[in-house]
Tab-separated table of C-alpha atoms (C1' of nucleotides) in Angstrom:
chain	number	residue	atom	x	y	z
A	5	MET	CA	52.858	6.592	39.579
A	6	THR	CA	49.470	6.429	41.287
A	7	PHE	CA	48.335	7.755	44.633
A	8	PRO	CA	49.918	6.394	47.824
A	9	GLU	CA	47.128	4.091	48.983
A	10	LEU	CA	46.767	1.279	46.549
A	11	PRO	CA	43.808	-0.266	48.442
A	12	HIS	CA	41.646	2.449	46.878
A	13	ASP	CA	39.273	2.915	49.774
A	14	THR	CA	36.202	5.082	49.253
A	15	ARG	CA	37.889	8.203	50.542
A	16	SER	CA	40.710	7.946	48.037
A	17	ARG	CA	38.364	7.108	45.186
A	18	LEU	CA	36.331	10.176	46.005
A	19	ILE	CA	39.415	12.364	45.903
A	20	GLU	CA	40.552	10.906	42.607
A	21	SER	CA	37.142	11.457	41.067
A	22	ALA	CA	37.131	14.959	42.544
A	23	ILE	CA	40.441	15.781	40.848
A	24	LEU	CA	39.066	14.696	37.498
A	25	THR	CA	35.680	16.368	37.882
A	26	PHE	CA	36.846	19.630	39.466
A	27	ALA	CA	39.478	19.952	36.758
A	28	ALA	CA	36.998	19.331	33.994
A	29	LYS	CA	34.144	21.523	35.255
A	30	GLY	CA	35.442	23.792	37.974
A	31	PHE	CA	34.303	23.973	41.558
A	32	ASP	CA	30.831	25.255	40.820
A	33	GLY	CA	30.353	23.199	37.668
A	34	ALA	CA	31.088	19.925	39.338
A	35	GLY	CA	28.309	18.376	41.413
A	36	ILE	CA	28.918	16.057	44.310
A	37	ARG	CA	26.548	13.484	42.814
A	38	GLU	CA	28.657	13.440	39.661
A	39	ILE	CA	31.849	13.169	41.682
A	40	ALA	CA	30.391	10.360	43.785
A	41	LYS	CA	29.235	8.509	40.688
A	42	GLY	CA	32.743	8.725	39.308
A	43	ALA	CA	33.981	7.069	42.474
A	44	ASN	CA	31.228	4.464	42.633
A	45	ALA	CA	30.198	5.926	45.927
A	46	ASN	CA	27.175	7.513	47.532
A	47	SER	CA	26.950	11.283	47.352
A	48	ALA	CA	26.286	11.514	51.064
A	49	LEU	CA	29.777	10.299	51.754
A	50	VAL	CA	31.437	13.579	50.828
A	51	ALA	CA	29.612	15.174	53.738
A	52	TYR	CA	30.575	12.245	55.928
A	53	HIS	CA	34.244	12.087	55.014
A	54	PHE	CA	35.018	15.708	54.164
A	55	CYS	CA	32.391	17.817	55.947
A	56	GLY	CA	30.919	18.966	52.650
A	57	LYS	CA	31.982	19.963	49.160
A	58	GLU	CA	34.401	22.708	50.211
A	59	GLY	CA	36.125	20.272	52.509
A	60	LEU	CA	36.471	17.776	49.689
A	61	TYR	CA	38.018	20.456	47.522
A	62	ARG	CA	40.499	21.388	50.231
A	63	GLU	CA	41.449	17.755	50.767
A	64	THR	CA	41.763	17.294	47.035
A	65	LEU	CA	44.316	20.102	46.819
A	66	LYS	CA	46.199	18.627	49.745
A	67	ALA	CA	46.401	15.297	47.988
A	68	ILE	CA	47.754	16.937	44.820
A	69	PHE	CA	50.348	18.921	46.731
A	70	ALA	CA	51.460	15.890	48.714
A	71	ARG	CA	51.880	14.004	45.487
A	72	LYS	CA	53.930	16.721	43.777
A	73	SER	CA	56.023	18.048	46.629
A	74	CYS	CA	58.975	15.803	45.860
A	75	VAL	CA	59.899	17.270	42.492
A	76	VAL	CA	61.913	20.257	43.616
A	77	SER	CA	63.426	18.517	46.612
A	78	GLU	CA	65.063	16.014	44.321
A	79	LEU	CA	67.215	18.719	42.794
A	80	ALA	CA	70.757	19.084	44.014
A	81	THR	CA	71.191	21.880	46.515
A	82	ILE	CA	73.563	24.448	45.181
A	83	PRO	CA	76.258	26.063	47.363
A	84	PRO	CA	75.781	29.629	48.594
A	85	ALA	CA	76.966	32.576	46.532
A	86	GLY	CA	80.694	33.260	46.704
A	87	THR	CA	81.633	29.659	47.274
A	88	PRO	CA	84.019	28.410	44.607
A	89	GLY	CA	82.127	26.501	41.965
A	90	ALA	CA	78.844	28.053	43.047
A	91	ARG	CA	78.318	29.738	39.714
A	92	GLN	CA	78.820	26.559	37.755
A	93	ALA	CA	76.535	24.675	40.126
A	94	ALA	CA	73.858	27.340	39.882
A	95	LEU	CA	74.051	27.232	36.109
A	96	GLN	CA	73.437	23.514	36.155
A	97	GLY	CA	70.828	23.762	38.924
A	98	PHE	CA	68.976	26.370	36.969
A	99	GLN	CA	68.752	24.154	33.919
A	100	ASP	CA	67.746	21.156	36.005
A	101	TYR	CA	65.053	23.235	37.642
A	102	ILE	CA	63.511	24.332	34.371
A	103	ARG	CA	63.605	20.803	33.056
A	104	ALA	CA	62.025	19.421	36.225
A	105	PHE	CA	59.391	22.135	36.388
A	106	PHE	CA	58.559	21.765	32.730
A	107	THR	CA	58.398	18.007	32.965
A	108	GLU	CA	56.150	18.113	36.020
A	109	LEU	CA	53.781	20.512	34.325
A	110	VAL	CA	53.732	19.419	30.727
A	111	SER	CA	55.229	16.013	30.265
A	112	CYS	CA	52.504	14.269	32.121
A	113	LEU	CA	50.230	14.865	29.141
A	114	GLY	CA	50.212	11.369	27.765
A	115	SER	CA	50.582	9.604	31.087
A	116	ASP	CA	48.131	9.366	33.973
A	117	PRO	CA	44.937	11.331	33.300
A	118	ILE	CA	44.708	12.017	37.016
A	119	ASP	CA	48.141	13.639	36.973
A	120	GLU	CA	47.072	15.721	34.018
A	121	ALA	CA	43.830	16.813	35.730
A	122	ALA	CA	45.754	17.580	38.890
A	123	MET	CA	47.931	20.040	37.003
A	124	VAL	CA	44.894	21.658	35.435
A	125	LEU	CA	43.417	22.114	38.900
A	126	MET	CA	46.643	23.502	40.270
A	127	ALA	CA	46.988	25.945	37.411
A	128	ARG	CA	43.473	27.192	37.978
A	129	GLU	CA	44.160	27.547	41.678
A	130	MET	CA	47.264	29.594	40.981
A	131	GLN	CA	45.305	31.964	38.765
A	132	ALA	CA	42.227	32.265	40.961
A	133	PRO	CA	42.852	30.705	44.331
A	134	ARG	CA	39.857	29.719	46.395
A	135	PRO	CA	40.333	31.926	49.490
A	136	ALA	CA	40.207	29.001	51.881
A	137	SER	CA	43.038	27.198	50.127
A	138	ALA	CA	45.380	30.064	49.306
A	139	PRO	CA	47.683	29.347	52.267
A	140	LEU	CA	47.982	25.713	51.173
A	141	LEU	CA	49.037	26.843	47.729
A	142	LEU	CA	51.597	29.312	49.076
A	143	GLU	CA	53.210	26.735	51.259
A	144	HIS	CA	53.534	24.310	48.339
A	145	LEU	CA	55.002	26.929	46.046
A	146	LYS	CA	57.599	28.232	48.483
A	147	PRO	CA	60.365	25.619	47.862
A	148	TYR	CA	60.121	26.266	44.126
A	149	VAL	CA	60.407	30.015	44.571
A	150	ASP	CA	63.272	29.630	47.011
A	151	HIS	CA	65.280	27.297	44.811
A	152	LEU	CA	64.865	29.485	41.750
A	153	THR	CA	65.598	32.661	43.639
A	154	HIS	CA	68.796	31.190	45.007
A	155	CYS	CA	69.997	30.188	41.542
A	156	LEU	CA	69.231	33.619	40.203
A	157	GLN	CA	71.083	35.298	43.057
A	158	VAL	CA	74.223	33.382	42.261
A	159	LEU	CA	73.968	33.920	38.555
A	160	ARG	CA	73.205	37.627	38.753
A	161	PRO	CA	74.643	38.943	42.005
A	162	ASP	CA	74.512	42.493	40.604
A	163	LEU	CA	70.716	42.671	40.588
A	164	ASP	CA	68.585	43.988	43.457
A	165	GLU	CA	65.733	42.015	44.964
A	166	ASP	CA	63.046	43.566	42.768
A	167	ALA	CA	64.894	42.783	39.555
A	168	LEU	CA	65.660	39.242	40.659
A	169	PHE	CA	62.045	38.655	41.495
A	170	ALA	CA	60.959	39.971	38.107
A	171	MET	CA	63.385	37.571	36.468
A	172	GLY	CA	61.941	34.671	38.375
A	173	VAL	CA	58.395	35.587	37.474
A	174	SER	CA	59.276	35.855	33.793
A	175	ILE	CA	61.063	32.505	33.759
A	176	GLN	CA	58.307	30.674	35.585
A	177	GLY	CA	55.727	32.574	33.563
A	178	GLN	CA	56.708	31.372	30.140
A	179	ILE	CA	56.585	27.753	31.335
A	180	ILE	CA	53.301	28.041	33.182
A	181	HIS	CA	51.770	29.893	30.302
A	182	PHE	CA	52.957	27.272	27.891
A	183	LYS	CA	51.097	24.672	29.904
A	184	ASN	CA	47.988	26.711	30.555
A	185	SER	CA	47.508	27.848	26.997
A	186	LEU	CA	48.391	24.615	25.256
A	187	GLY	CA	44.807	24.381	24.093
A	188	ILE	CA	44.805	27.769	22.442
A	189	ILE	CA	48.344	27.256	21.128
A	190	ARG	CA	47.288	24.081	19.367
A	191	LEU	CA	44.302	25.882	17.904
A	192	ILE	CA	46.481	28.732	16.649
A	193	ARG	CA	48.966	26.346	15.145
A	194	GLY	CA	46.192	24.173	13.794
A	195	ASN	CA	48.087	21.191	15.093
A	196	PRO	CA	46.282	19.222	17.854
A	197	ALA	CA	49.471	17.322	18.705
A	198	TYR	CA	51.675	20.406	18.795
A	199	PRO	CA	54.695	19.735	20.941
A	200	GLU	CA	55.814	16.800	18.824
A	201	ASP	CA	59.418	17.113	19.981
A	202	LEU	CA	59.209	17.838	23.660
A	203	GLU	CA	62.949	17.892	24.212
A	204	LYS	CA	63.244	20.692	21.663
A	205	VAL	CA	60.675	22.742	23.555
A	206	ILE	CA	62.484	22.186	26.834
A	207	ARG	CA	65.803	23.270	25.347
A	208	HIS	CA	64.150	26.388	23.951
A	209	HIS	CA	62.852	27.290	27.389
A	210	ILE	CA	66.241	26.769	28.961
A	211	ASP	CA	68.045	28.814	26.303
A	212	PHE	CA	65.455	31.541	26.291
A	213	SER	CA	65.533	31.826	30.079
A	214	LEU	CA	69.322	31.886	30.311
A	215	ARG	CA	69.621	34.566	27.658
A	216	GLY	CA	66.760	36.572	29.139
A	217	LEU	CA	68.380	36.336	32.530
A	218	GLY	CA	71.496	37.833	31.011
A	219	VAL	CA	73.967	35.089	31.746
A	220	PRO	CA	76.954	35.786	29.527
A	221	GLU	CA	77.787	32.096	29.009
A	222	ALA	CA	74.408	31.612	27.349
A	223	PHE	CA	74.913	34.246	24.722
A	224	PRO	CA	77.623	33.112	22.357
A	225	GLN	CA	75.856	34.466	19.312
A	226	PRO	CA	73.033	32.136	18.246
A	227	ARG	CA	73.586	33.506	14.752
A	228	HIS	CA	77.062	32.197	13.923
B	29	MET	CA	37.000	54.843	28.546
B	30	THR	CA	33.558	53.325	29.003
B	31	PHE	CA	31.496	51.218	26.648
B	32	PRO	CA	30.321	52.719	23.339
B	33	GLU	CA	26.672	53.295	24.218
B	34	LEU	CA	26.363	55.976	26.821
B	35	PRO	CA	22.532	55.713	26.903
B	36	HIS	CA	22.995	52.606	29.043
B	37	ASP	CA	19.948	50.713	27.864
B	38	THR	CA	18.977	47.559	29.685
B	39	ARG	CA	20.875	45.345	27.253
B	40	SER	CA	24.143	47.174	27.842
B	41	ARG	CA	23.628	47.283	31.586
B	42	LEU	CA	23.112	43.532	31.579
B	43	ILE	CA	26.353	43.009	29.668
B	44	GLU	CA	28.296	45.241	32.010
B	45	SER	CA	26.942	43.460	35.053
B	46	ALA	CA	27.679	40.161	33.323
B	47	ILE	CA	31.311	41.132	32.841
B	48	LEU	CA	31.688	41.926	36.514
B	49	THR	CA	29.800	38.916	37.792
B	50	PHE	CA	31.214	36.327	35.383
B	51	ALA	CA	34.746	37.576	36.150
B	52	ALA	CA	34.178	37.408	39.882
B	53	LYS	CA	32.453	34.026	40.082
B	54	GLY	CA	32.903	32.221	36.795
B	55	PHE	CA	30.197	31.062	34.410
B	56	ASP	CA	28.691	28.489	36.743
B	57	GLY	CA	29.146	30.516	39.889
B	58	ALA	CA	27.300	33.529	38.560
B	59	GLY	CA	23.492	33.353	38.570
B	60	ILE	CA	21.300	35.252	36.177
B	61	ARG	CA	19.327	36.714	39.056
B	62	GLU	CA	22.524	38.118	40.518
B	63	ILE	CA	23.575	39.508	37.168
B	64	ALA	CA	20.183	41.044	36.602
B	65	LYS	CA	20.182	42.615	40.076
B	66	GLY	CA	23.562	44.200	39.266
B	67	ALA	CA	21.979	45.761	36.237
B	68	ASN	CA	18.748	46.810	37.954
B	69	ALA	CA	16.889	44.558	35.561
B	70	ASN	CA	14.586	41.574	35.680
B	71	SER	CA	16.201	38.177	35.431
B	72	ALA	CA	13.803	37.138	32.665
B	73	LEU	CA	15.390	39.714	30.398
B	74	VAL	CA	18.533	37.663	29.805
B	75	ALA	CA	16.378	35.033	28.151
B	76	TYR	CA	14.535	37.764	26.223
B	77	HIS	CA	17.609	39.665	25.006
B	78	PHE	CA	20.201	36.914	24.771
B	79	CYS	CA	18.323	33.628	24.437
B	80	GLY	CA	19.550	32.430	27.812
B	81	LYS	CA	22.645	32.489	29.979
B	82	GLU	CA	24.999	30.979	27.416
B	83	GLY	CA	23.923	33.611	24.896
B	84	LEU	CA	24.568	36.361	27.384
B	85	TYR	CA	28.058	34.988	27.966
B	86	ARG	CA	28.768	34.872	24.238
B	87	GLU	CA	27.543	38.437	23.770
B	88	THR	CA	29.597	39.510	26.780
B	89	LEU	CA	32.760	38.166	25.195
B	90	LYS	CA	31.899	39.891	21.923
B	91	ALA	CA	31.508	43.197	23.740
B	92	ILE	CA	34.910	42.776	25.376
B	93	PHE	CA	36.612	41.879	22.106
B	94	ALA	CA	34.983	44.780	20.264
B	95	ARG	CA	36.241	47.060	23.000
B	96	LYS	CA	39.809	45.812	22.884
B	97	SER	CA	40.341	45.111	19.210
B	98	CYS	CA	41.908	48.500	18.562
B	99	VAL	CA	45.042	48.107	20.634
B	100	VAL	CA	47.201	46.208	18.174
B	101	SER	CA	45.883	47.989	15.109
B	102	GLU	CA	47.179	51.276	16.501
B	103	LEU	CA	50.766	50.033	16.215
B	104	ALA	CA	52.778	51.117	13.241
B	105	THR	CA	52.983	48.497	10.529
B	106	ILE	CA	56.535	47.430	10.011
B	107	PRO	CA	58.000	46.895	6.522
B	108	PRO	CA	58.568	43.343	5.254
B	109	ALA	CA	61.840	41.555	5.911
B	110	GLY	CA	64.709	42.581	3.641
B	111	THR	CA	63.476	46.136	3.156
B	112	PRO	CA	66.096	48.655	4.290
B	113	GLY	CA	65.296	49.873	7.790
B	114	ALA	CA	63.081	46.890	8.432
B	115	ARG	CA	65.241	45.644	11.229
B	116	GLN	CA	65.233	48.948	13.053
B	117	ALA	CA	61.460	49.248	12.578
B	118	ALA	CA	60.897	45.732	13.853
B	119	LEU	CA	63.021	46.454	16.882
B	120	GLN	CA	60.892	49.473	17.705
B	121	GLY	CA	57.634	47.721	16.761
B	122	PHE	CA	58.529	44.843	19.037
B	123	GLN	CA	59.055	47.137	22.009
B	124	ASP	CA	55.862	49.046	21.226
B	125	TYR	CA	53.979	45.776	21.043
B	126	ILE	CA	55.151	44.586	24.438
B	127	ARG	CA	54.355	47.932	25.941
B	128	ALA	CA	50.901	47.993	24.378
B	129	PHE	CA	50.115	44.412	25.311
B	130	PHE	CA	51.326	44.894	28.826
B	131	THR	CA	49.396	48.113	29.232
B	132	GLU	CA	46.208	46.592	27.918
B	133	LEU	CA	46.508	43.649	30.266
B	134	VAL	CA	47.920	45.106	33.438
B	135	SER	CA	47.745	48.859	33.474
B	136	CYS	CA	44.009	48.942	33.676
B	137	LEU	CA	44.253	47.822	37.275
B	138	GLY	CA	43.487	51.093	38.947
B	139	SER	CA	41.149	52.386	36.284
B	140	ASP	CA	37.735	51.151	35.261
B	141	PRO	CA	36.694	48.052	37.250
B	142	ILE	CA	34.793	46.842	34.226
B	143	ASP	CA	37.994	46.958	32.157
B	144	GLU	CA	39.746	45.029	34.866
B	145	ALA	CA	37.009	42.411	35.074
B	146	ALA	CA	36.995	42.138	31.285
B	147	MET	CA	40.671	41.181	31.340
B	148	VAL	CA	40.049	38.596	34.035
B	149	LEU	CA	37.332	37.072	31.925
B	150	MET	CA	39.487	37.071	28.821
B	151	ALA	CA	42.377	35.463	30.666
B	152	ARG	CA	40.104	32.734	31.954
B	153	GLU	CA	38.739	32.227	28.462
B	154	MET	CA	42.249	31.845	27.056
B	155	GLN	CA	43.096	29.192	29.608
B	156	ALA	CA	39.841	27.252	29.398
B	157	PRO	CA	37.733	28.440	26.499
B	158	ARG	CA	34.059	27.703	26.548
B	159	PRO	CA	33.707	25.578	23.403
B	160	ALA	CA	31.009	27.786	21.925
B	161	SER	CA	33.209	30.851	22.103
B	162	ALA	CA	36.604	29.490	21.080
B	163	PRO	CA	36.299	30.717	17.487
B	164	LEU	CA	35.515	34.214	18.738
B	165	LEU	CA	38.651	34.142	20.860
B	166	LEU	CA	40.850	32.867	18.043
B	167	GLU	CA	39.685	35.597	15.693
B	168	HIS	CA	40.400	38.242	18.268
B	169	LEU	CA	43.848	36.901	18.994
B	170	LYS	CA	44.984	36.580	15.386
B	171	PRO	CA	46.151	40.178	14.803
B	172	TYR	CA	48.326	39.997	17.914
B	173	VAL	CA	49.910	36.769	16.834
B	174	ASP	CA	50.496	38.036	13.310
B	175	HIS	CA	52.092	41.283	14.406
B	176	LEU	CA	54.412	39.611	16.856
B	177	THR	CA	55.334	36.815	14.451
B	178	HIS	CA	56.229	39.365	11.784
B	179	CYS	CA	58.488	41.283	14.150
B	180	LEU	CA	60.236	38.096	15.189
B	181	GLN	CA	60.743	37.024	11.596
B	182	VAL	CA	62.548	40.242	10.810
B	183	LEU	CA	64.633	40.146	13.975
B	184	ARG	CA	65.642	36.492	13.724
B	185	PRO	CA	65.501	35.523	10.019
B	186	ASP	CA	67.727	32.566	10.800
B	187	LEU	CA	65.108	30.688	12.826
B	188	ASP	CA	62.630	28.184	11.411
B	189	GLU	CA	58.912	28.435	11.953
B	190	ASP	CA	58.866	26.201	15.016
B	191	ALA	CA	61.576	28.132	16.795
B	192	LEU	CA	59.940	31.464	15.959
B	193	PHE	CA	56.640	30.254	17.311
B	194	ALA	CA	58.269	29.089	20.520
B	195	MET	CA	59.822	32.545	20.911
B	196	GLY	CA	56.445	34.183	20.509
B	197	VAL	CA	54.830	31.910	23.051
B	198	SER	CA	57.539	32.566	25.590
B	199	ILE	CA	57.346	36.328	25.122
B	200	GLN	CA	53.581	36.480	25.344
B	201	GLY	CA	53.668	33.950	28.146
B	202	GLN	CA	55.700	35.927	30.602
B	203	ILE	CA	53.359	38.899	30.203
B	204	ILE	CA	50.127	36.933	30.392
B	205	HIS	CA	51.416	34.994	33.358
B	206	PHE	CA	52.397	38.180	35.116
B	207	LYS	CA	48.854	39.380	34.784
B	208	ASN	CA	47.159	36.091	35.617
B	209	SER	CA	49.228	35.387	38.675
B	210	LEU	CA	49.378	38.872	40.099
B	211	GLY	CA	47.320	37.699	43.014
B	212	ILE	CA	49.721	34.926	43.969
B	213	ILE	CA	52.715	37.116	43.200
B	214	ARG	CA	51.464	39.701	45.654
B	215	LEU	CA	50.944	37.011	48.260
B	216	ILE	CA	54.443	35.625	47.735
B	217	ARG	CA	55.983	39.057	47.987
B	218	GLY	CA	53.731	39.922	50.869
B	219	ASN	CA	53.039	43.247	49.193
B	220	PRO	CA	49.425	43.815	48.132
B	221	ALA	CA	50.408	46.776	45.954
B	222	TYR	CA	53.295	45.004	44.280
B	223	PRO	CA	54.024	46.628	40.992
B	224	GLU	CA	54.667	50.008	42.539
B	225	ASP	CA	56.786	51.159	39.595
B	226	LEU	CA	54.931	49.929	36.537
B	227	GLU	CA	57.376	51.446	34.059
B	228	LYS	CA	60.195	49.450	35.651
B	229	VAL	CA	58.235	46.240	35.170
B	230	ILE	CA	57.513	47.068	31.528
B	231	ARG	CA	61.153	47.791	30.839
B	232	HIS	CA	62.113	44.494	32.458
B	233	HIS	CA	59.751	42.615	30.200
B	234	ILE	CA	61.093	44.383	27.101
B	235	ASP	CA	64.713	43.730	28.072
B	236	PHE	CA	64.101	40.155	29.092
B	237	SER	CA	62.245	39.432	25.846
B	238	LEU	CA	64.851	41.020	23.606
B	239	ARG	CA	67.665	39.175	25.287
B	240	GLY	CA	65.730	35.933	25.303
B	241	LEU	CA	64.942	36.377	21.640
B	242	GLY	CA	68.664	36.646	21.020
B	243	VAL	CA	68.824	40.091	19.464
B	244	PRO	CA	72.485	41.112	19.634
B	245	GLU	CA	71.685	44.817	20.106
B	246	ALA	CA	69.917	44.020	23.355
B	247	PHE	CA	72.893	42.298	24.935
B	248	PRO	CA	75.518	44.859	25.719
B	249	GLN	CA	76.459	43.269	28.995
B	250	PRO	CA	74.037	44.213	31.794
B	251	ARG	CA	76.937	43.668	34.152
B	252	HIS	CA	79.283	46.535	33.297
C	8	DG	C1'	26.621	-13.639	70.619
C	9	DA	C1'	26.172	-8.868	72.296
C	10	DC	C1'	27.803	-4.276	71.787
C	11	DA	C1'	29.593	-0.123	69.904
C	12	DA	C1'	31.952	2.366	66.364
C	13	DT	C1'	32.588	3.138	61.730
C	14	DA	C1'	30.883	3.121	56.735
C	15	DT	C1'	27.528	3.143	53.454
C	16	DC	C1'	23.071	3.565	51.666
C	17	DA	C1'	18.399	5.328	49.694
C	18	DA	C1'	15.392	8.945	50.430
C	19	DA	C1'	14.053	13.332	51.302
C	20	DC	C1'	15.122	18.161	52.761
C	21	DG	C1'	14.868	23.208	51.584
C	22	DA	C1'	17.089	26.253	48.672
C	23	DT	C1'	18.432	27.797	44.332
C	24	DT	C1'	19.164	27.136	39.499
C	25	DG	C1'	17.971	28.637	34.374
C	26	DA	C1'	13.989	28.875	31.815
C	27	DT	C1'	9.170	29.823	30.868
C	28	DT	C1'	4.739	31.874	31.155
C	29	DA	C1'	1.060	35.222	30.987
C	30	DA	C1'	-0.070	39.747	32.119
C	31	DC	C1'	1.024	44.536	31.584
C	32	DA	C1'	3.100	48.819	29.910
C	33	DT	C1'	4.669	51.630	26.169
C	34	DG	C1'	4.879	53.759	21.795
C	35	DG	C1'	4.458	54.498	16.931
C	36	DG	C1'	1.565	53.055	12.554
C	37	DT	C1'	-2.662	53.023	10.430
D	11	DA	C1'	-9.609	54.365	18.553
D	12	DC	C1'	-7.500	50.098	17.308
D	13	DC	C1'	-3.486	47.208	16.543
D	14	DC	C1'	0.898	45.131	16.752
D	15	DA	C1'	5.754	45.005	18.104
D	16	DT	C1'	8.874	45.827	21.686
D	17	DG	C1'	10.211	45.829	26.714
D	18	DT	C1'	9.440	44.713	31.223
D	19	DT	C1'	7.439	42.499	35.166
D	20	DA	C1'	6.094	39.001	38.891
D	21	DA	C1'	5.095	34.381	39.308
D	22	DT	C1'	5.944	29.846	38.412
D	23	DC	C1'	8.172	25.722	36.115
D	24	DA	C1'	10.828	21.420	36.567
D	25	DA	C1'	15.469	20.311	37.598
D	26	DT	C1'	19.386	20.247	40.254
D	27	DC	C1'	22.060	21.831	44.028
D	28	DG	C1'	24.545	20.562	48.737
D	29	DT	C1'	23.085	18.780	52.821
D	30	DT	C1'	20.640	16.080	56.284
D	31	DT	C1'	18.343	12.130	58.032
D	32	DG	C1'	17.380	7.526	59.632
D	33	DA	C1'	18.052	2.926	58.528
D	34	DT	C1'	21.243	-0.669	57.257
D	35	DA	C1'	25.860	-3.053	56.603
D	36	DT	C1'	30.358	-3.868	58.193
D	37	DT	C1'	33.932	-4.248	61.400
D	38	DG	C1'	36.519	-4.946	65.603
D	39	DT	C1'	36.205	-5.854	70.931
D	40	DC	C1'	34.936	-7.832	74.919
DNA sequence: GACAATATCAAACGATTGATTAACATGGGT
DNA sequence: ACCCATGTTAATCAATCGTTTGATATTGTC
């Protein structure tokens, strides 16, 4: 559940503190002295270990990506379109994907605060990527995009590339937005512990996405 | 298309420059000297006119909200549930809403750079609201939430409050995410001018939302 | 034990931050 | 002509920024 190196050497402690501090205050808002203090280290060490603040930020993102890269790869690979059973596999793979993606993003809320902060940082980076780290982000996102795109292709072979892409963006979008705007959502609802039944929310996202995608199997009338 | 006061007094010029600079660099990244320079004004004037940087930021958000508050109020009010014709009106009102919301958020891309920056700022504020300005944001968002919720109630009277709310979040989410992540989306597609046909994207969002919502009328099979 | 490489430290660097000050201009009000 | 309120300015404030420096531990090697 925690970062690879248990020994917790200074370098790792700095990165952990950086995740927390950058997530809480942003790149400009977080000072290296504050980060160092959070790691019980000297502020001069970020220059020594990471060649400066920007380097620490880059290495922080790398650590987050390395930690999260396994999620999508754990999903079953679905057979190519046309193969018998591909449609059924894609249908299941699609649901697994949403559940995994949602869990990675949202379900970590009560668990490790570092995990939580890491997701805040990643969300911020997706919305306004620091130019130096945009390639890193792209590379990390690619497997997700590929997996989802493949599922969609199998489920809606009649759509062209543009339409498929739009579907993918919408499906990812509702989940990412749910995570990003949880603060506002709780304010609007007036309930600081809003998603009380997480499973219910996940099922909603799956159902909504399948219907939105236009998969016939998902649309036996909800009103019966 | 521009801000109310044409005279462009120093105060207004400062706010305009603040919109651009805060949007580009964030609250901490933007310096009052830089903002002042963008307004051809002295940096001491932000303390004089706005009681400091935080006050300038608050007043900047107010200006943006005042400028955008009209969008939802221009939509036709739909009759209460049960009234004859309510369903048809809600169906139309729902589509108008998505179109209006999408246009406000995304369509300003080629137009006024201040409009564009204002939306960037607002998106950032929705994701991570500065504590002092959260009430402002909530008040501005309320009409949107109310309008959408009312439409959903009419279209899906069988759902409970939780389910309706989840629907609203998903629908708003895909649009907001589309706007927020346009940068990454363009990188992924490798096309810096991605939404070449904006109308097509709007129609996708309407169709996806209606199907996702589970409105029977919206689901005559897309595969014919 | 001597040596060199790696880590860590306190201290100070110059630059920049937001805020403050006092002087100065401007324009009615009397 | 005098006065006061309103803007505006350059200069300066203390504080903090990220970075650099030189000295000091720590470690492994011969």
